[in-house]
């Protein structure tokens, strides 16, 4: 699996040196490897394969190994594992085999390149068993290029094999997808990446600590190639590799810094929050990565809060600072904050504002103060009596139970927050209210909301909003009544907003010019963002 140690320390980049050369070397894609080796062993070969997945998970690597398996001369037929010793395997590894053609679709998008490739596919291989075409980033081909290859892809010559790879399968026409065996390669787990880095470090004699490799594995975001690139960069600087140097290099929070930030939030210490942001700015920390780390820490803290057997000391420290409800709210703020960071005046401002929002939630976001579990219990404050119409500032005076379906939909949108109870309310139609019993009718297909937890959550929310205890009776809404639900109203508004954004984008000068230049260009919904 590993190259010669002395050879590995010189020459090509680490990501290329340690690229797998056999199926047995591939990590994290066992499902794809198992299917490919089984089909090769049984002789059930397909004419077209498609590998999808994010960058650095092994798409091109698997394509090259598969090409070797097709043409390996160690046996009279395709083999489930290439020998990597025969002349054909060595030529494919050196990218000098005339019968294995690699094409970067990003650089050959036009139809002429595809026609030239298709014409070559009709010729028999020069010296190998099959003529193999590896097309990387195939989604970059133009519509006419896809049309040119479609017929050959559907009925290729017996000696031709096509292996396609893409990071965006949604951009590949369905007519092409349906003609390929598709393998969705998964992001690699940080633990797998860390174990591979440990083996490589041992083989190359690189001194390190385990926390440093764990930090690299986390920063790689599921990509083995990214992990090796970061490792190569840091290892080239010499000296033992420690966690502090890794975190500084990748712009991550220092060890324990995320816990300290959340401790400042729990203590409602705005000055400490501002000082921490200033320190992060001076240390060139990536605020986007910092938000991702905070979200991950809050996730682990929620697990520690609800699972007594969860072993993570730092997560348990954070779990002791907040209630389970507040942890959920802070997690939502962190996740949504990553999406909103691009709209902030700058990343530091957006990050600082997000922490201030957390402060407000901690102080005002629940009915009772959030107290650290390790702190002594505070004296209980007498619970105020439910508000009535005589108390103008109370919830009952401000909000009344809706009287019809229209009022209920508006009431659910304005006063019932997200959660299982809010979801139940938004998918129900108002059916009646007798002063204690609230009758609702649930949309068809939403029976999972009929369970006790969502109903109990909705009753709790209604009691907080109205100041009175509420009982529920839930029936089934007809198809005609679905349009009166808050969820349907929200869907309609979203569609209208999407249409407005689409019309606004299509009306811009740049979009008009692109459509003139590329007649088959189209606006993809996933690429649009709400205009501001």
C-alpha positions as semicolon CSV with decimal commas, in nm:
position;residue;x (nm);y (nm);z (nm)
1;X;0,000;0,000;0,000
2;X;0,274;0,245;0,094
3;X;0,553;0,361;-0,140
4;X;0,920;0,339;-0,054
5;X;0,987;0,573;0,240
6;X;1,288;0,745;0,088
7;X;1,103;0,794;-0,242
8;X;0,797;0,932;-0,060
9;X;0,994;1,216;0,097
10;X;1,089;1,367;-0,236
11;X;0,927;1,436;-0,570
12;X;0,553;1,459;-0,614
13;X;0,302;1,601;-0,367
14;X;0,182;1,379;-0,084
15;X;-0,174;1,363;-0,221
16;X;-0,037;1,206;-0,542
17;X;0,218;0,982;-0,373
18;X;-0,042;0,824;-0,149
19;X;-0,321;0,794;-0,405
20;X;-0,457;0,435;-0,390
21;X;-0,344;0,208;-0,672
22;X;-0,564;-0,093;-0,587
23;X;-0,919;-0,142;-0,466
24;X;-0,776;-0,270;-0,136
25;X;-0,610;0,069;-0,075
26;X;-0,937;0,266;-0,104
27;X;-1,086;0,376;0,228
28;X;-1,436;0,489;0,312
29;X;-1,601;0,365;-0,012
30;X;-1,652;0,000;0,072
31;X;-1,996;-0,014;-0,089
32;X;-1,860;0,091;-0,431
33;X;-1,550;-0,129;-0,405
34;X;-1,758;-0,435;-0,314
35;X;-1,993;-0,396;-0,611
36;X;-1,710;-0,327;-0,858
37;X;-1,492;-0,619;-0,748
38;X;-1,790;-0,857;-0,745
39;X;-1,894;-0,759;-1,098
40;X;-1,536;-0,793;-1,223
41;X;-1,503;-1,136;-1,061
42;X;-1,829;-1,260;-1,211
43;X;-1,763;-1,104;-1,551
44;X;-2,083;-0,897;-1,543
45;X;-1,935;-0,579;-1,687
46;X;-2,131;-0,266;-1,773
47;X;-2,037;-0,033;-2,054
48;X;-2,076;0,293;-1,856
49;X;-2,006;0,388;-1,493
50;X;-2,073;0,714;-1,311
51;X;-1,895;0,816;-0,989
52;X;-2,045;1,111;-0,799
53;X;-1,940;1,288;-0,483
54;X;-1,763;1,593;-0,346
55;X;-1,397;1,669;-0,418
56;X;-1,128;1,440;-0,286
57;X;-1,337;1,129;-0,208
58;X;-1,188;0,904;-0,479
59;X;-1,388;0,946;-0,802
60;X;-1,093;0,969;-1,043
61;X;-0,890;0,725;-0,835
62;X;-1,159;0,456;-0,860
63;X;-1,193;0,527;-1,233
64;X;-0,820;0,463;-1,289
65;X;-0,820;0,148;-1,075
66;X;-1,124;0,021;-1,268
67;X;-0,944;0,093;-1,596
68;X;-0,648;-0,115;-1,471
69;X;-0,882;-0,399;-1,370
70;X;-1,038;-0,399;-1,718
71;X;-0,702;-0,424;-1,896
72;X;-0,465;-0,593;-1,647
73;X;-0,263;-0,861;-1,831
74;X;-0,203;-1,076;-1,522
75;X;-0,504;-1,286;-1,632
76;X;-0,690;-1,366;-1,951
77;X;-0,996;-1,168;-1,841
78;X;-1,071;-0,857;-1,631
79;X;-0,954;-0,907;-1,274
80;X;-1,118;-0,801;-0,944
81;X;-0,785;-0,650;-0,832
82;X;-0,520;-0,513;-1,072
83;X;-0,167;-0,643;-1,023
84;X;-0,002;-0,299;-1,070
85;X;0,306;-0,485;-1,199
86;X;0,227;-0,561;-1,565
87;X;0,316;-0,315;-1,839
88;X;-0,048;-0,211;-1,890
89;X;-0,101;-0,129;-1,521
90;X;0,223;0,069;-1,513
91;X;0,130;0,259;-1,832
92;X;-0,213;0,350;-1,693
93;X;-0,053;0,469;-1,367
94;X;0,189;0,683;-1,569
95;X;-0,098;0,813;-1,787
96;X;0,078;0,682;-2,098
97;X;-0,154;0,398;-2,203
98;X;-0,294;0,472;-2,553
99;X;-0,613;0,279;-2,478
100;X;-0,708;0,470;-2,162
101;X;-0,809;0,824;-2,252
102;X;-0,870;1,078;-1,975
103;X;-1,069;1,388;-2,064
104;X;-1,130;1,690;-1,842
105;X;-1,478;1,800;-1,945
106;X;-1,422;2,142;-1,786
107;X;-1,159;2,211;-2,057
108;X;-1,343;2,034;-2,341
109;X;-1,702;2,151;-2,314
110;X;-1,774;2,190;-2,685
111;X;-1,937;1,939;-2,915
112;X;-1,628;1,908;-3,140
113;X;-1,423;1,752;-2,860
114;X;-1,696;1,501;-2,793
115;X;-1,736;1,409;-3,159
116;X;-1,362;1,347;-3,185
117;X;-1,378;1,122;-2,878
118;X;-1,680;0,929;-3,013
119;X;-1,510;0,870;-3,348
120;X;-1,207;0,728;-3,167
121;X;-1,430;0,491;-2,970
122;X;-1,517;0,305;-3,291
123;X;-1,154;0,193;-3,335
124;X;-1,030;-0,124;-3,169
125;X;-0,783;-0,084;-2,880
126;X;-0,417;-0,073;-2,980
127;X;-0,280;-0,321;-2,728
128;X;-0,528;-0,358;-2,442
129;X;-0,846;-0,554;-2,380
130;X;-1,074;-0,247;-2,374
131;X;-1,061;0,113;-2,486
132;X;-1,152;0,306;-2,169
133;X;-1,268;0,669;-2,163
134;X;-1,249;0,852;-1,830
135;X;-1,440;1,182;-1,843
136;X;-1,391;1,395;-1,533
137;X;-1,635;1,672;-1,431
138;X;-1,874;1,544;-1,696
139;X;-2,146;1,789;-1,586
140;X;-1,944;2,068;-1,753
141;X;-2,021;1,938;-2,103
142;X;-2,259;2,146;-2,309
143;X;-2,604;2,024;-2,408
144;X;-2,488;1,957;-2,765
145;X;-2,184;1,764;-2,640
146;X;-2,410;1,541;-2,429
147;X;-2,633;1,482;-2,731
148;X;-2,330;1,387;-2,940
149;X;-2,219;1,118;-2,694
150;X;-2,567;0,987;-2,613
151;X;-2,601;0,737;-2,898
152;X;-2,257;0,588;-2,842
153;X;-2,318;0,574;-2,467
154;X;-2,640;0,385;-2,530
155;X;-2,496;0,133;-2,779
156;X;-2,116;0,141;-2,749
157;X;-1,881;-0,101;-2,928
158;X;-1,797;-0,413;-2,726
159;X;-1,440;-0,292;-2,675
160;X;-1,537;0,052;-2,532
161;X;-1,596;0,141;-2,167
162;X;-1,699;0,482;-2,035
163;X;-1,623;0,596;-1,679
164;X;-1,773;0,934;-1,588
165;X;-1,707;1,141;-1,276
166;X;-1,884;1,450;-1,147
167;X;-1,931;1,661;-0,836
168;X;-2,273;1,780;-0,956
169;X;-2,489;1,493;-1,087
170;X;-2,797;1,718;-1,098
171;X;-2,645;1,894;-1,399
172;X;-2,607;1,567;-1,594
173;X;-2,906;1,494;-1,823
174;X;-3,135;1,216;-1,706
175;X;-3,084;1,040;-2,041
176;X;-2,715;1,001;-1,955
177;X;-2,773;0,906;-1,591
178;X;-3,011;0,627;-1,691
179;X;-2,744;0,463;-1,907
180;X;-2,480;0,441;-1,634
181;X;-2,417;0,235;-1,324
182;X;-2,413;0,510;-1,063
183;X;-2,196;0,506;-0,749
184;X;-2,250;0,786;-0,496
185;X;-1,922;0,818;-0,308
186;X;-1,955;0,940;0,049
187;X;-1,756;1,199;0,242
188;X;-1,495;1,027;0,456
189;X;-1,548;1,024;0,831
190;X;-1,286;1,224;1,027
191;X;-1,190;0,906;1,214
192;X;-1,104;0,726;0,887
193;X;-0,902;1,023;0,764
194;X;-0,719;1,044;1,098
195;X;-0,630;0,673;1,087
196;X;-0,496;0,706;0,732
197;X;-0,290;1,012;0,828
198;X;-0,145;0,817;1,122
199;X;-0,029;0,538;0,889
200;X;0,122;0,786;0,645
201;X;0,296;0,981;0,921
202;X;0,449;0,660;1,055
203;X;0,568;0,557;0,708
204;X;0,724;0,898;0,637
205;X;0,871;0,944;0,984
206;X;0,676;1,263;1,063
207;X;0,654;1,339;1,435
208;X;0,310;1,449;1,547
209;X;0,051;1,430;1,821
210;X;-0,287;1,266;1,775
211;X;-0,477;1,591;1,836
212;X;-0,295;1,754;1,543
213;X;-0,403;1,480;1,302
214;X;-0,758;1,494;1,440
215;X;-0,766;1,869;1,370
216;X;-0,650;1,811;1,012
217;X;-0,909;1,537;0,963
218;X;-1,185;1,768;1,085
219;X;-1,071;2,055;0,861
220;X;-1,066;1,829;0,552
221;X;-1,449;1,816;0,551
222;X;-1,461;1,458;0,427
223;X;-1,192;1,495;0,158
224;X;-0,883;1,274;0,184
225;X;-0,706;1,486;-0,077
226;X;-0,763;1,803;0,122
227;X;-0,635;1,632;0,436
228;X;-0,316;1,521;0,261
229;X;-0,262;1,869;0,115
230;X;-0,289;2,029;0,460
231;X;-0,067;1,759;0,609
232;X;0,192;1,804;0,334
233;X;0,202;2,180;0,388
234;X;0,249;2,155;0,764
235;X;0,493;1,865;0,752
236;X;0,715;2,063;0,515
237;X;0,773;2,325;0,784
238;X;0,959;2,070;0,997
239;X;0,946;2,034;1,377
240;X;0,694;1,806;1,549
241;X;0,339;1,866;1,433
242;X;0,118;1,985;1,722
243;X;-0,247;2,084;1,746
244;X;-0,181;2,454;1,806
245;X;0,019;2,490;1,483
246;X;-0,244;2,300;1,284
247;X;-0,530;2,512;1,414
248;X;-0,344;2,836;1,348
249;X;-0,259;2,725;0,995
250;X;-0,614;2,632;0,897
251;X;-0,773;2,936;1,068
252;X;-0,959;2,731;1,329
253;X;-1,036;2,820;1,689
254;X;-0,766;2,738;1,940
255;X;-0,824;2,436;2,162
256;X;-1,090;2,522;2,421
257;X;-1,170;2,859;2,263
258;X;-1,518;2,749;2,157
259;X;-1,597;2,637;2,512
260;X;-1,472;2,973;2,649
261;X;-1,695;3,163;2,403
262;X;-2,002;2,970;2,512
263;X;-1,908;3,020;2,877
264;X;-1,905;3,397;2,814
265;X;-2,249;3,366;2,652
266;X;-2,380;3,165;2,947
267;X;-2,249;3,433;3,186
268;X;-2,409;3,709;2,977
269;X;-2,066;3,874;2,953
270;X;-2,081;4,096;2,644
271;X;-1,736;4,245;2,717
272;X;-1,577;3,899;2,717
273;X;-1,753;3,814;2,391
274;X;-1,624;4,133;2,227
275;X;-1,270;4,068;2,354
276;X;-1,281;3,711;2,221
277;X;-1,388;3,834;1,876
278;X;-1,105;4,087;1,878
279;X;-0,855;3,811;1,963
280;X;-0,992;3,588;1,687
281;X;-0,957;3,872;1,437
282;X;-0,593;3,931;1,536
283;X;-0,521;3,558;1,508
284;X;-0,673;3,547;1,155
285;X;-0,931;3,289;1,261
286;X;-1,186;3,199;0,992
287;X;-1,519;3,312;1,136
288;X;-1,707;3,067;0,914
289;X;-1,499;2,777;1,046
290;X;-1,544;2,911;1,399
291;X;-1,924;2,899;1,353
292;X;-1,899;2,542;1,225
293;X;-1,697;2,446;1,533
294;X;-1,946;2,616;1,764
295;X;-2,235;2,431;1,598
296;X;-2,048;2,102;1,634
297;X;-1,973;2,173;2,000
298;X;-2,338;2,260;2,069
299;X;-2,443;1,937;1,898
300;X;-2,210;1,733;2,117
301;X;-2,325;1,926;2,425
302;X;-2,688;1,840;2,343
303;X;-2,591;1,473;2,321
304;X;-2,411;1,496;2,654
305;X;-2,715;1,668;2,807
306;X;-2,956;1,395;2,706
307;X;-2,727;1,089;2,702
308;X;-2,558;1,013;3,032
309;X;-2,323;0,764;2,865
310;X;-2,185;1,016;2,613
311;X;-1,812;1,059;2,674
312;X;-1,683;1,405;2,584
313;X;-1,544;1,615;2,868
314;X;-1,564;1,947;2,682
315;X;-1,919;1,879;2,567
316;X;-2,021;1,794;2,925
317;X;-1,876;2,127;3,045
318;X;-2,087;2,315;2,792
319;X;-2,394;2,102;2,866
320;X;-2,372;2,213;3,229
321;X;-2,400;2,580;3,126
322;X;-2,738;2,567;2,952
323;X;-3,074;2,395;2,963
324;X;-3,158;2,144;2,689
325;X;-3,404;2,391;2,529
326;X;-3,149;2,673;2,516
327;X;-2,888;2,440;2,367
328;X;-3,128;2,366;2,083
329;X;-3,191;2,738;2,028
330;X;-2,818;2,820;2,025
331;X;-2,753;2,542;1,775
332;X;-3,018;2,684;1,540
333;X;-2,861;3,031;1,570
334;X;-2,515;2,894;1,485
335;X;-2,635;2,695;1,184
336;X;-2,850;2,977;1,043
337;X;-2,569;3,223;1,117
338;X;-2,341;3,043;0,871
339;X;-2,596;3,107;0,597
340;X;-2,640;3,471;0,696
341;X;-2,268;3,548;0,738
342;X;-2,236;3,642;0,372
343;X;-2,492;3,921;0,414
344;X;-2,318;4,083;0,712
345;X;-2,104;4,398;0,655
346;X;-1,804;4,173;0,723
347;X;-1,748;3,829;0,874
348;X;-1,633;3,961;1,210
349;X;-1,942;4,179;1,247
350;X;-2,169;3,890;1,151
351;X;-2,000;3,654;1,398
352;X;-2,009;3,911;1,679
353;X;-2,376;3,986;1,614
354;X;-2,454;3,615;1,625
355;X;-2,294;3,580;1,969
356;X;-2,490;3,884;2,090
357;X;-2,807;3,716;1,967
358;X;-2,710;3,412;2,174
359;X;-2,671;3,640;2,476
360;X;-3,024;3,772;2,429
361;X;-3,165;3,419;2,392
362;X;-2,990;3,308;2,709
363;X;-3,126;3,603;2,906
364;X;-3,477;3,636;2,762
365;X;-3,543;3,328;2,550
366;X;-3,711;3,108;2,813
367;X;-3,974;3,148;3,081
368;X;-3,723;3,070;3,359
369;X;-3,364;3,189;3,391
370;X;-3,094;2,958;3,255
371;X;-2,875;2,846;3,546
372;X;-2,564;2,632;3,523
373;X;-2,633;2,288;3,666
374;X;-2,314;2,308;3,874
375;X;-2,437;2,628;4,045
376;X;-2,644;2,620;4,365
377;X;-3,019;2,634;4,299
378;X;-3,159;2,984;4,298
379;X;-3,456;3,081;4,510
380;X;-3,781;3,019;4,329
381;X;-3,975;3,319;4,211
382;X;-4,350;3,303;4,271
383;X;-4,532;3,211;3,954
384;X;-4,760;3,494;3,839
385;X;-5,128;3,417;3,812
386;X;-5,264;3,366;3,461
387;X;-5,351;3,696;3,297
388;X;-5,712;3,787;3,243
389;X;-5,896;4,048;3,046
390;X;-5,865;4,282;3,345
391;X;-5,485;4,285;3,314
392;X;-5,420;4,471;2,991
393;X;-5,056;4,362;2,965
394;X;-5,122;3,987;3,006
395;X;-5,118;3,734;2,723
396;X;-5,491;3,659;2,743
397;X;-5,576;4,025;2,695
398;X;-5,335;4,062;2,404
399;X;-5,423;3,739;2,225
400;X;-5,752;3,558;2,187
401;X;-5,817;3,214;2,045
402;X;-5,889;3,248;1,670
403;X;-6,247;3,219;1,559
404;X;-6,204;3,080;1,206
405;X;-5,954;2,912;0,973
406;X;-5,810;3,238;0,839
407;X;-5,744;3,373;1,188
408;X;-5,593;3,040;1,297
409;X;-5,344;3,037;1,008
410;X;-5,235;3,392;1,092
411;X;-5,221;3,308;1,464
412;X;-5,001;3,001;1,400
413;X;-4,758;3,203;1,188
414;X;-4,725;3,490;1,435
415;X;-4,737;3,328;1,779
416;X;-4,640;2,960;1,756
417;X;-4,262;2,914;1,715
418;X;-4,097;2,639;1,518
419;X;-4,081;2,294;1,673
420;X;-4,303;1,989;1,673
421;X;-4,596;2,188;1,820
422;X;-4,551;2,473;1,573
423;X;-4,529;2,224;1,284
424;X;-4,852;2,062;1,397
425;X;-5,029;2,400;1,419
426;X;-4,909;2,511;1,075
427;X;-5,041;2,193;0,908
428;X;-5,385;2,207;1,072
429;X;-5,711;2,379;0,982
430;X;-5,919;2,539;1,258
431;X;-6,242;2,345;1,322
432;X;-6,379;2,492;1,646
433;X;-6,320;2,618;2,003
434;X;-6,555;2,585;2,300
435;X;-6,348;2,762;2,566
436;X;-6,143;2,457;2,660
437;X;-6,137;2,207;2,374
438;X;-5,962;2,313;2,050
439;X;-6,070;2,114;1,747
440;X;-5,828;2,100;1,454
441;X;-5,810;1,904;1,128
442;X;-5,469;1,779;1,012
443;X;-5,355;1,784;0,651
444;X;-5,346;1,441;0,476
445;X;-5,002;1,280;0,477
446;X;-4,893;1,443;0,805
447;X;-4,990;1,163;1,043
448;X;-4,647;1,171;1,207
449;X;-4,759;1,499;1,372
450;X;-5,059;1,326;1,531
451;X;-4,836;1,159;1,791
452;X;-4,841;1,263;2,161
453;X;-4,513;1,467;2,167
454;X;-4,620;1,725;1,902
455;X;-4,966;1,754;2,061
456;X;-4,818;1,806;2,408
457;X;-4,577;2,066;2,271
458;X;-4,861;2,255;2,100
459;X;-5,070;2,253;2,421
460;X;-4,773;2,395;2,615
461;X;-4,719;2,670;2,360
462;X;-5,087;2,763;2,352
463;X;-5,094;2,784;2,731
464;X;-4,797;3,022;2,728
465;X;-4,953;3,240;2,457
466;X;-5,315;3,243;2,583
467;X;-5,262;3,190;2,956
468;X;-5,515;2,905;2,975
469;X;-5,499;2,525;2,955
470;X;-5,601;2,383;2,618
471;X;-5,714;2,035;2,516
472;X;-5,687;1,909;2,158
473;X;-5,911;1,707;1,930
474;X;-5,757;1,642;1,587
475;X;-5,949;1,518;1,286
476;X;-5,855;1,488;0,917
477;X;-5,876;1,779;0,673
478;X;-6,006;1,738;0,321
479;X;-5,800;1,828;0,017
480;X;-6,003;2,147;-0,033
481;X;-5,925;2,265;0,320
482;X;-5,545;2,232;0,287
483;X;-5,519;2,577;0,127
484;X;-5,631;2,736;0,455
485;X;-5,331;2,609;0,655
486;X;-5,037;2,828;0,757
487;X;-4,798;2,582;0,588
488;X;-4,975;2,623;0,254
489;X;-4,969;3,003;0,287
490;X;-4,595;2,989;0,358
491;X;-4,537;2,769;0,051
492;X;-4,728;3,012;-0,169
493;X;-4,526;3,307;-0,038
494;X;-4,201;3,121;-0,097
495;X;-4,299;3,039;-0,455
496;X;-4,391;3,401;-0,517
497;X;-4,059;3,519;-0,373
498;X;-3,869;3,268;-0,585
499;X;-4,052;3,389;-0,895
500;X;-3,974;3,752;-0,809
501;X;-3,608;3,670;-0,759
502;X;-3,600;3,475;-1,086
503;X;-3,758;3,763;-1,279
504;X;-3,520;4,011;-1,120
505;X;-3,213;3,803;-1,204
506;X;-3,329;3,731;-1,559
507;X;-3,382;4,102;-1,611
508;X;-3,022;4,194;-1,529
509;X;-2,784;4,299;-1,803
510;X;-2,542;4,013;-1,730
511;X;-2,813;3,747;-1,752
512;X;-2,947;3,887;-2,078
513;X;-2,597;3,886;-2,228
514;X;-2,531;3,529;-2,115
515;X;-2,856;3,412;-2,276
516;X;-2,758;3,580;-2,602
517;X;-2,418;3,411;-2,596
518;X;-2,540;3,070;-2,478
519;X;-2,876;2,987;-2,630
520;X;-2,922;2,676;-2,414
521;X;-2,836;2,852;-2,086
522;X;-3,088;2,831;-1,805
523;X;-3,121;2,971;-1,454
524;X;-3,087;2,694;-1,194
525;X;-3,297;2,739;-0,883
526;X;-3,022;2,619;-0,646
527;X;-2,794;2,898;-0,769
528;X;-3,035;3,181;-0,681
529;X;-3,029;3,377;-0,359
530;X;-3,285;3,616;-0,223
531;X;-3,217;3,965;-0,351
532;X;-3,138;4,233;-0,094
